Short mmCIF file of C-alpha atoms in Angstrom, two decimals:
data_model
loop_
_atom_site.label_atom_id
_atom_site.label_comp_id
_atom_site.label_asym_id
_atom_site.label_seq_id
_atom_site.Cartn_x
_atom_site.Cartn_y
_atom_site.Cartn_z
CA MET A 1 27.45 62.22 147.25
CA ASN A 2 30.70 62.84 145.43
CA PRO A 3 29.74 63.27 141.75
CA ASN A 4 33.05 61.76 140.71
CA GLU A 5 32.38 58.49 142.51
CA LEU A 6 30.81 55.61 140.66
CA SER A 7 27.17 54.97 141.51
CA LYS A 8 25.11 51.85 141.06
CA PHE A 9 22.49 54.08 139.46
CA PRO A 10 22.74 56.04 136.18
CA THR A 11 23.73 59.69 136.67
CA VAL A 12 21.60 62.41 135.10
CA VAL A 13 23.22 65.86 134.94
CA ILE A 14 20.91 68.82 134.36
CA ILE A 15 22.44 72.14 133.33
CA GLY A 16 20.10 74.99 134.29
CA GLY A 17 17.63 75.49 137.14
CA GLY A 18 14.95 77.22 135.11
CA PHE A 19 11.40 76.09 134.35
CA GLY A 20 12.51 73.12 132.23
CA GLY A 21 15.42 71.91 134.34
CA ILE A 22 13.30 71.89 137.48
CA GLN A 23 10.63 69.78 135.82
CA VAL A 24 13.17 67.18 134.65
CA ALA A 25 14.52 66.90 138.20
CA LYS A 26 11.02 66.55 139.67
CA GLN A 27 10.13 63.75 137.27
CA LEU A 28 13.25 61.86 138.39
CA ALA A 29 12.40 62.05 142.10
CA ASN A 30 12.34 58.61 143.77
CA LYS A 31 13.58 56.98 140.56
CA PRO A 32 16.66 54.73 140.33
CA VAL A 33 18.93 57.55 139.16
CA GLU A 34 21.38 60.02 140.69
CA VAL A 35 20.48 63.59 139.70
CA ILE A 36 22.97 66.47 139.66
CA LEU A 37 21.53 69.94 139.00
CA LEU A 38 24.00 72.67 137.99
CA ASP A 39 23.31 76.40 137.80
CA LYS A 40 25.45 79.52 138.20
CA HIS A 41 22.89 80.85 140.70
CA ASN A 42 21.39 79.14 143.74
CA TYR A 43 17.90 80.34 142.87
CA HIS A 44 15.21 79.94 140.26
CA THR A 45 14.06 83.17 138.58
CA PHE A 46 10.40 83.75 137.75
CA GLN A 47 11.21 85.71 134.63
CA PRO A 48 7.70 86.85 133.64
CA LEU A 49 7.84 89.36 136.52
CA LEU A 50 11.35 90.67 135.90
CA TYR A 51 9.91 93.87 134.45
CA GLN A 52 8.29 94.66 137.82
CA VAL A 53 11.65 94.27 139.54
CA ALA A 54 13.16 96.58 136.91
CA THR A 55 10.57 99.30 137.58
CA GLY A 56 10.67 98.98 141.37
CA GLY A 57 7.26 97.39 141.80
CA LEU A 58 8.67 94.20 143.32
CA GLU A 59 11.85 93.33 145.16
CA ALA A 60 14.17 90.79 143.58
CA GLU A 61 13.74 88.24 146.37
CA SER A 62 10.01 87.97 145.69
CA ILE A 63 10.55 86.44 142.23
CA GLY A 64 13.53 84.26 143.15
CA PHE A 65 13.30 80.96 144.99
CA SER A 66 16.06 78.81 146.47
CA LEU A 67 16.80 75.77 144.35
CA ARG A 68 17.98 73.85 147.39
CA LYS A 69 14.76 74.60 149.23
CA ASN A 70 12.71 73.59 146.22
CA PHE A 71 14.24 70.11 146.27
CA GLU A 72 14.13 69.50 150.01
CA GLY A 73 13.40 65.85 150.55
CA GLN A 74 14.46 64.68 147.08
CA LYS A 75 17.20 62.35 148.27
CA ASN A 76 18.52 61.40 144.84
CA LEU A 77 19.31 65.02 143.86
CA ARG A 78 22.38 67.15 144.54
CA PHE A 79 22.61 70.80 143.57
CA ARG A 80 25.87 72.63 142.83
CA ILE A 81 26.58 76.26 141.98
CA ALA A 82 28.79 75.93 138.94
CA GLU A 83 29.58 77.55 135.62
CA VAL A 84 29.81 75.06 132.81
CA SER A 85 32.88 75.57 130.64
CA LYS A 86 32.56 72.63 128.27
CA ILE A 87 30.74 69.40 127.52
CA ASP A 88 32.98 66.48 126.59
CA THR A 89 30.53 64.43 124.57
CA GLU A 90 33.05 61.66 123.87
CA ARG A 91 33.89 61.03 127.54
CA ASN A 92 30.40 61.95 128.82
CA VAL A 93 31.73 64.62 131.19
CA VAL A 94 30.57 68.17 131.95
CA GLN A 95 33.53 70.41 132.73
CA THR A 96 32.83 73.22 135.23
CA ASP A 97 34.70 75.76 137.33
CA ILE A 98 34.34 73.45 140.35
CA GLY A 99 35.44 70.27 138.61
CA PRO A 100 34.18 67.59 136.21
CA PHE A 101 30.77 65.89 136.42
CA PRO A 102 30.48 62.55 134.61
CA TYR A 103 27.04 61.69 133.29
CA ASP A 104 25.09 58.84 131.77
CA TYR A 105 22.38 61.22 130.59
CA LEU A 106 22.71 64.98 130.12
CA VAL A 107 19.93 67.56 129.91
CA ILE A 108 20.82 71.00 128.53
CA ALA A 109 18.29 73.45 129.96
CA THR A 110 20.39 76.60 129.73
CA GLY A 111 17.69 78.86 128.29
CA SER A 112 18.51 81.93 126.25
CA THR A 113 20.12 85.32 126.49
CA THR A 114 19.60 88.66 124.75
CA ASN A 115 20.38 88.63 121.04
CA PHE A 116 21.88 91.89 119.74
CA PHE A 117 22.27 90.40 116.24
CA GLY A 118 25.98 91.14 116.13
CA ASN A 119 25.69 94.90 116.73
CA LYS A 120 28.50 95.51 119.24
CA ASP A 121 27.67 99.18 119.84
CA ILE A 122 24.09 98.38 120.76
CA GLU A 123 25.28 95.47 122.93
CA LYS A 124 27.67 97.83 124.73
CA HIS A 125 25.20 100.65 125.40
CA ALA A 126 21.69 99.14 125.49
CA MET A 127 20.21 97.44 128.55
CA PRO A 128 19.14 93.78 128.47
CA MET A 129 16.69 92.27 130.95
CA LYS A 130 16.93 88.50 131.12
CA SER A 131 18.03 87.97 134.72
CA ILE A 132 17.58 89.47 138.19
CA PRO A 133 21.00 91.21 138.12
CA GLU A 134 20.12 92.76 134.76
CA ALA A 135 16.68 93.84 136.01
CA LEU A 136 18.31 95.52 139.03
CA ASN A 137 20.84 97.23 136.77
CA LEU A 138 17.94 98.56 134.73
CA ARG A 139 16.12 99.78 137.84
CA TYR A 140 19.17 101.64 139.11
CA MET A 141 19.81 103.17 135.69
CA VAL A 142 16.23 104.45 135.43
CA LEU A 143 16.26 105.93 138.94
CA GLN A 144 19.72 107.44 138.55
CA ASN A 145 18.73 109.11 135.29
CA LEU A 146 15.61 110.57 136.91
CA GLU A 147 17.85 111.99 139.64
CA GLU A 148 20.22 113.36 137.00
CA ALA A 149 17.32 114.98 135.13
CA ILE A 150 16.41 117.00 138.23
CA LEU A 151 19.86 118.61 138.15
CA LYS A 152 19.62 119.77 134.54
CA PRO A 153 18.47 123.39 134.16
CA SER A 154 16.78 123.16 130.75
CA LYS A 155 14.21 120.95 129.10
CA GLU A 156 16.63 120.19 126.28
CA GLU A 157 19.29 118.97 128.70
CA ARG A 158 16.77 116.85 130.60
CA ALA A 159 15.35 115.18 127.49
CA PRO A 160 17.94 112.36 127.07
CA TYR A 161 17.54 111.36 130.72
CA LEU A 162 13.74 111.32 130.48
CA SER A 163 13.43 109.47 127.16
CA PHE A 164 12.98 105.70 127.39
CA VAL A 165 13.21 103.62 124.21
CA LEU A 166 12.16 99.98 124.36
CA VAL A 167 13.22 97.97 121.33
CA GLY A 168 11.08 94.91 120.76
CA ALA A 169 7.28 94.94 121.02
CA GLY A 170 6.84 91.40 122.31
CA PRO A 171 5.36 90.69 125.75
CA THR A 172 8.50 91.90 127.59
CA GLY A 173 8.63 95.21 125.71
CA VAL A 174 4.89 95.81 125.96
CA GLU A 175 4.73 95.06 129.69
CA LEU A 176 7.79 97.16 130.46
CA ALA A 177 6.47 100.05 128.34
CA GLY A 178 3.19 99.91 130.24
CA ALA A 179 5.02 99.87 133.59
CA LEU A 180 7.16 102.88 132.66
CA ALA A 181 4.08 104.74 131.42
CA GLU A 182 2.37 104.10 134.76
CA LEU A 183 5.50 105.27 136.56
CA ARG A 184 5.27 108.52 134.62
CA ASN A 185 1.50 108.94 134.95
CA HIS A 186 1.09 108.08 138.64
CA VAL A 187 4.46 108.24 140.41
CA LEU A 188 6.72 110.81 138.77
CA ASN A 189 5.03 113.90 140.20
CA LYS A 190 4.89 112.32 143.66
CA ASP A 191 8.50 111.21 143.86
CA TYR A 192 9.98 113.91 141.62
CA PRO A 193 7.80 117.04 141.91
CA GLU A 194 10.49 119.06 140.12
CA LEU A 195 9.84 117.12 136.90
CA ALA A 196 6.85 117.53 134.60
CA LYS A 197 5.46 114.18 133.53
CA GLU A 198 5.01 115.53 130.00
CA GLU A 199 8.80 115.60 129.68
CA MET A 200 9.13 111.87 130.28
CA ARG A 201 8.73 110.07 126.97
CA VAL A 202 8.26 106.33 126.52
CA TYR A 203 8.80 104.82 123.06
CA LEU A 204 8.07 101.25 121.98
CA VAL A 205 9.87 100.33 118.77
CA ASP A 206 9.68 97.27 116.53
CA PHE A 207 10.56 96.49 112.94
CA LEU A 208 7.40 94.34 112.68
CA PRO A 209 4.04 95.90 111.75
CA LYS A 210 2.30 94.95 115.03
CA VAL A 211 2.86 94.77 118.78
CA LEU A 212 2.63 91.36 120.45
CA GLY A 213 3.42 89.62 117.20
CA PRO A 214 2.45 86.07 118.31
CA PHE A 215 -0.96 87.26 119.55
CA SER A 216 -4.15 87.57 117.53
CA ASP A 217 -4.78 90.77 115.56
CA GLU A 218 -7.58 91.54 118.00
CA GLY A 219 -5.24 91.29 120.98
CA SER A 220 -2.44 93.16 119.23
CA ASN A 221 -4.71 96.07 118.27
CA ALA A 222 -6.11 96.25 121.80
CA ALA A 223 -2.59 96.34 123.29
CA LYS A 224 -1.53 99.12 120.94
CA GLY A 225 -4.67 101.08 121.83
CA TYR A 226 -4.01 100.72 125.57
CA LEU A 227 -0.39 101.82 125.19
CA THR A 228 -1.31 104.82 123.08
CA LYS A 229 -3.90 105.98 125.62
CA MET A 230 -1.28 105.68 128.35
CA GLY A 231 1.01 107.98 126.40
CA VAL A 232 3.43 105.44 124.94
CA GLU A 233 4.65 106.39 121.48
CA VAL A 234 4.47 103.19 119.41
CA LEU A 235 6.82 103.11 116.41
CA LEU A 236 6.24 100.09 114.15
CA ASN A 237 7.95 99.05 110.91
CA VAL A 238 11.04 100.82 112.26
CA LYS A 239 14.48 99.21 112.29
CA VAL A 240 17.23 100.30 114.68
CA GLU A 241 20.43 101.28 112.92
CA SER A 242 22.74 102.23 115.79
CA TYR A 243 22.97 103.40 119.39
CA ASN A 244 26.03 105.09 120.91
CA GLY A 245 24.77 105.66 124.44
CA GLU A 246 23.52 109.16 123.63
CA GLU A 247 21.39 108.82 120.50
CA ILE A 248 19.53 105.95 118.89
CA LYS A 249 19.23 106.10 115.11
CA PHE A 250 16.72 104.32 112.90
CA GLU A 251 16.76 103.46 109.23
CA GLY A 252 15.14 106.31 107.33
CA GLY A 253 16.83 109.07 109.30
CA LYS A 254 14.75 109.30 112.48
CA SER A 255 16.68 109.52 115.75
CA ILE A 256 15.99 110.02 119.48
CA ARG A 257 18.38 111.49 122.05
CA THR A 258 18.27 109.08 124.97
CA LYS A 259 20.36 107.51 127.68
CA ASN A 260 17.78 104.78 128.22
CA VAL A 261 17.58 102.07 125.56
CA ILE A 262 16.18 98.73 126.70
CA TRP A 263 16.66 95.84 124.27
CA SER A 264 14.19 92.97 124.07
CA ALA A 265 14.17 92.50 120.31
CA GLY A 266 15.47 88.95 120.23
CA VAL A 267 17.00 86.01 122.08
CA ALA A 268 19.68 83.44 121.36
CA GLY A 269 20.18 80.09 123.00
CA VAL A 270 22.96 79.66 125.58
CA VAL A 271 24.77 76.60 124.23
CA PRO A 272 27.74 75.27 126.22
CA GLU A 273 31.01 74.73 124.40
CA GLY A 274 31.47 71.20 123.16
CA VAL A 275 28.17 70.84 121.33
CA SER A 276 28.87 69.97 117.71
CA LYS A 277 28.33 72.80 115.20
CA GLU A 278 26.26 70.37 113.14
CA ALA A 279 23.80 70.24 116.04
CA ILE A 280 23.36 74.03 116.21
CA GLU A 281 20.26 75.49 114.59
CA ARG A 282 19.33 79.09 113.79
CA GLY A 283 19.16 81.27 116.90
CA ASN A 284 22.06 79.33 118.47
CA ARG A 285 19.77 76.52 119.55
CA VAL A 286 20.45 72.80 119.84
CA LYS A 287 18.75 70.76 117.13
CA VAL A 288 16.67 67.99 118.73
CA ASP A 289 14.49 65.15 117.51
CA ASN A 290 10.86 64.57 118.49
CA VAL A 291 11.81 63.27 121.95
CA CYS A 292 14.01 66.32 122.75
CA ARG A 293 17.20 64.34 122.18
CA MET A 294 20.08 66.18 120.54
CA VAL A 295 20.51 65.15 116.93
CA GLY A 296 23.52 62.87 116.64
CA SER A 297 23.45 61.83 120.29
CA SER A 298 21.84 58.99 122.20
CA ASN A 299 22.09 60.39 125.74
CA ILE A 300 22.01 64.22 125.50
CA PHE A 301 18.73 66.12 125.64
CA ALA A 302 17.98 69.83 125.19
CA ILE A 303 14.78 71.57 126.27
CA GLY A 304 13.14 74.98 126.38
CA ASP A 305 14.59 78.05 124.70
CA VAL A 306 17.88 76.34 123.91
CA ALA A 307 16.15 73.55 121.95
CA ALA A 308 15.07 73.68 118.30
CA MET A 309 12.58 70.96 117.38
CA ILE A 310 12.05 71.58 113.68
CA THR A 311 8.95 69.90 112.24
CA ASP A 312 6.36 70.62 109.56
CA ASP A 313 4.13 72.10 112.26
CA THR A 314 6.99 74.06 113.86
CA PRO A 315 9.36 75.07 111.03
CA LYS A 316 11.02 77.66 113.31
CA GLY A 317 10.83 75.56 116.47
CA HIS A 318 8.56 76.16 119.44
CA PRO A 319 7.94 79.60 120.97
CA GLY A 320 10.26 80.72 123.75
CA VAL A 321 7.72 80.62 126.56
CA ALA A 322 7.70 78.95 129.96
CA GLN A 323 5.06 76.38 129.05
CA VAL A 324 7.24 74.91 126.30
CA ALA A 325 10.13 74.45 128.74
CA ILE A 326 7.85 73.02 131.43
CA GLN A 327 6.22 70.49 129.10
CA MET A 328 9.54 69.51 127.49
CA GLY A 329 11.06 69.09 130.95
CA GLN A 330 8.22 66.89 132.15
CA LEU A 331 8.43 64.66 129.09
CA THR A 332 12.23 64.45 129.13
CA GLY A 333 12.26 63.32 132.76
CA LYS A 334 9.69 60.63 131.96
CA ASN A 335 11.55 59.59 128.81
CA ILE A 336 14.83 59.14 130.65
CA ASN A 337 12.98 56.79 132.99
CA ARG A 338 11.52 54.93 130.01
CA ILE A 339 14.94 54.55 128.36
CA ILE A 340 16.49 53.23 131.59
CA ARG A 341 13.68 50.64 131.79
CA GLY A 342 14.37 49.61 128.20
CA GLU A 343 11.20 51.23 126.84
CA GLN A 344 10.77 53.54 123.86
CA PRO A 345 10.61 57.29 124.61
CA GLU A 346 7.42 59.14 123.73
CA PRO A 347 7.39 62.04 121.24
CA PHE A 348 6.83 65.60 122.40
CA LYS A 349 3.47 67.21 121.70
CA TYR A 350 3.10 70.80 122.81
CA PHE A 351 -0.22 71.80 124.29
CA ASP A 352 -0.65 75.55 123.88
CA LYS A 353 -2.51 76.88 126.91
CA GLY A 354 -2.73 80.35 125.40
CA SER A 355 -0.97 83.66 125.86
CA LEU A 356 -1.34 86.47 128.38
CA ALA A 357 0.19 89.94 128.53
CA THR A 358 -0.53 92.88 130.81
CA ILE A 359 -0.20 96.50 129.81
CA GLY A 360 -0.87 97.99 133.22
CA ARG A 361 -3.56 98.61 135.78
CA ASN A 362 -6.84 96.92 134.71
CA LYS A 363 -5.43 96.26 131.22
CA ALA A 364 -4.36 92.90 129.83
CA ILE A 365 -4.65 90.73 126.74
CA ALA A 366 -5.77 87.09 126.88
CA ASP A 367 -5.56 84.83 123.84
CA LEU A 368 -6.72 81.44 125.12
CA GLY A 369 -7.17 79.43 121.95
CA LYS A 370 -10.34 80.59 120.27
CA ILE A 371 -11.32 82.54 123.36
CA ARG A 372 -9.92 86.05 123.17
CA PHE A 373 -10.67 89.00 125.39
CA GLN A 374 -9.06 92.11 126.83
CA GLY A 375 -9.40 94.50 129.72
CA PHE A 376 -10.12 94.06 133.42
CA PHE A 377 -11.13 90.38 133.38
CA ALA A 378 -8.02 89.47 131.34
CA TRP A 379 -5.96 91.43 133.87
CA LEU A 380 -7.44 89.41 136.77
CA ILE A 381 -6.64 86.16 134.96
CA TRP A 382 -3.09 87.37 134.24
CA MET A 383 -2.57 88.13 137.96
CA PHE A 384 -4.04 84.80 139.08
CA VAL A 385 -1.97 82.72 136.64
CA HIS A 386 1.27 84.48 137.54
CA LEU A 387 0.56 84.34 141.26
CA ILE A 388 -0.06 80.59 141.35
CA SER A 389 2.93 79.98 139.07
CA LEU A 390 5.35 81.59 141.52
CA MET A 391 7.44 79.18 143.56
CA GLY A 392 7.01 79.40 147.33
CA GLY A 393 4.04 80.42 149.45
CA ARG A 394 5.99 83.32 150.95
CA ASN A 395 6.71 84.75 147.50
CA ARG A 396 3.05 84.50 146.52
CA VAL A 397 1.97 86.35 149.67
CA ILE A 398 4.58 89.08 149.23
CA VAL A 399 3.75 89.64 145.56
CA PHE A 400 0.01 89.69 146.28
CA ILE A 401 0.44 92.24 149.07
CA ASN A 402 2.61 94.41 146.82
CA TRP A 403 0.05 94.25 144.04
CA VAL A 404 -2.81 95.19 146.38
CA ALA A 405 -0.82 98.10 147.82
CA SER A 406 0.08 99.36 144.37
CA TYR A 407 -3.50 99.11 143.21
CA VAL A 408 -4.83 101.02 146.23
CA ASN A 409 -2.40 103.92 146.28
CA ASN A 410 -0.94 103.97 142.73
CA ASN A 411 2.50 104.38 144.29
CA GLY A 412 3.74 100.91 145.14
CA GLY A 413 7.35 99.85 145.42
CA SER A 414 10.27 101.38 147.23
CA ARG A 415 12.48 102.36 144.27
CA LEU A 416 15.68 102.35 146.32
CA ILE A 417 19.11 102.80 144.74
CA ILE A 418 20.99 100.22 146.80
CA ARG A 419 24.14 100.45 144.73
CA LYS A 420 25.19 102.82 141.98
CA PHE A 421 25.02 101.35 138.51
CA GLU A 422 27.96 102.08 136.23
CA ARG A 423 27.52 101.39 132.55
CA GLU A 424 30.95 99.79 132.43
CA GLU A 425 29.39 96.87 134.31
CA LEU A 426 27.78 95.79 131.05
CA ALA A 427 31.20 94.69 129.82
CA GLN A 428 30.87 91.80 132.28
CA LYS A 429 27.31 90.76 131.58
CA ASP A 430 25.57 88.19 133.69
CA VAL A 431 24.64 85.42 131.24
CA GLN A 432 21.49 83.81 132.55
CA VAL A 433 21.38 80.01 132.26
CA SER A 434 17.84 79.68 133.54
CA LYS A 435 14.70 79.52 131.40
CA VAL A 436 13.69 82.67 129.46
CA ASP A 437 10.01 83.82 128.83
#
């Protein structure tokens, strides 16, 4: 199918092959529409396990799945690797680096990227982790700095290479802090016998008064207790002032010498050029009505992290989690079908299935509505949910085998430095257009 040719069916263009975009496309299978899915990558990223790629526990291929393979057999869908440069809302055309794509209906499912809140120095020197390339950059940085630490003759000289500061105590920061603590506690002496594990310091920093802010107080306190027992230094009510690549400074005068700052303190929507400024909400998100349709438009929808549905129940919009994107995607696909049939679209109602976060081996937090528990059973549930949520049977098998191996010998993963990471690479960041957790 040539996307520039006229079709007897309406054309639906979906920007982004993340959790939400995939669900829209699935709902349109075998329907009287032509579907064009655009993404800058040819794979879907299972972002909840990015932190395990970053710490060497899993290989990148085990959390990525081919978008083409995922839609085998869906005859009304075409996938193209493309970077969107602009949306022409007047002519109903998406401009990309491979040419224009006219649409009758457009779904913006571009997700979010790391938000540095305008601090250019932090953006230049800190490490984000929202995509597979960024997770691999982080892995190589960690391993390279451990190798550099071995070469330093004094404890003082080794300290910046062995200090890891994670900014943002949400699920990403907590899970990554736990993974780094386990790396120190169980792997460091095996792989790097020249280094004393006491010299490796892991800090988790947040300006809020609790870790896992969206979780219950019970779950938050349990997570903080687990982290503290693992040796993570939790610094709450602390705001980052600056980071120059050598030292991170906080308001109040405290500072830490470190070459390892990982930033997960906020996200911002990835909104293509061409969307009206009047339709942009706080957090660089597209303002949508109760059917996920962009305010001021009749045929453009936005879902997931890039969408802001402001209501009395959700004054700040919905949380940036996979389930929101999945449910919005499912409804949007169905609503496009309803509109084409001349029916009224149905409003979006989010069903919160609960929240899960793991801190490490045998340790997890489960807030499932009014049911809240922590520890080993929560950890088993976390593993089961993530395993079945992965795309592809092969990926599930590989991840399961890796988890079993890691559990048995406490030294899973290969931790190879395939290519050297240079910090200058951050000047050309990979902006992920898939869904963000």
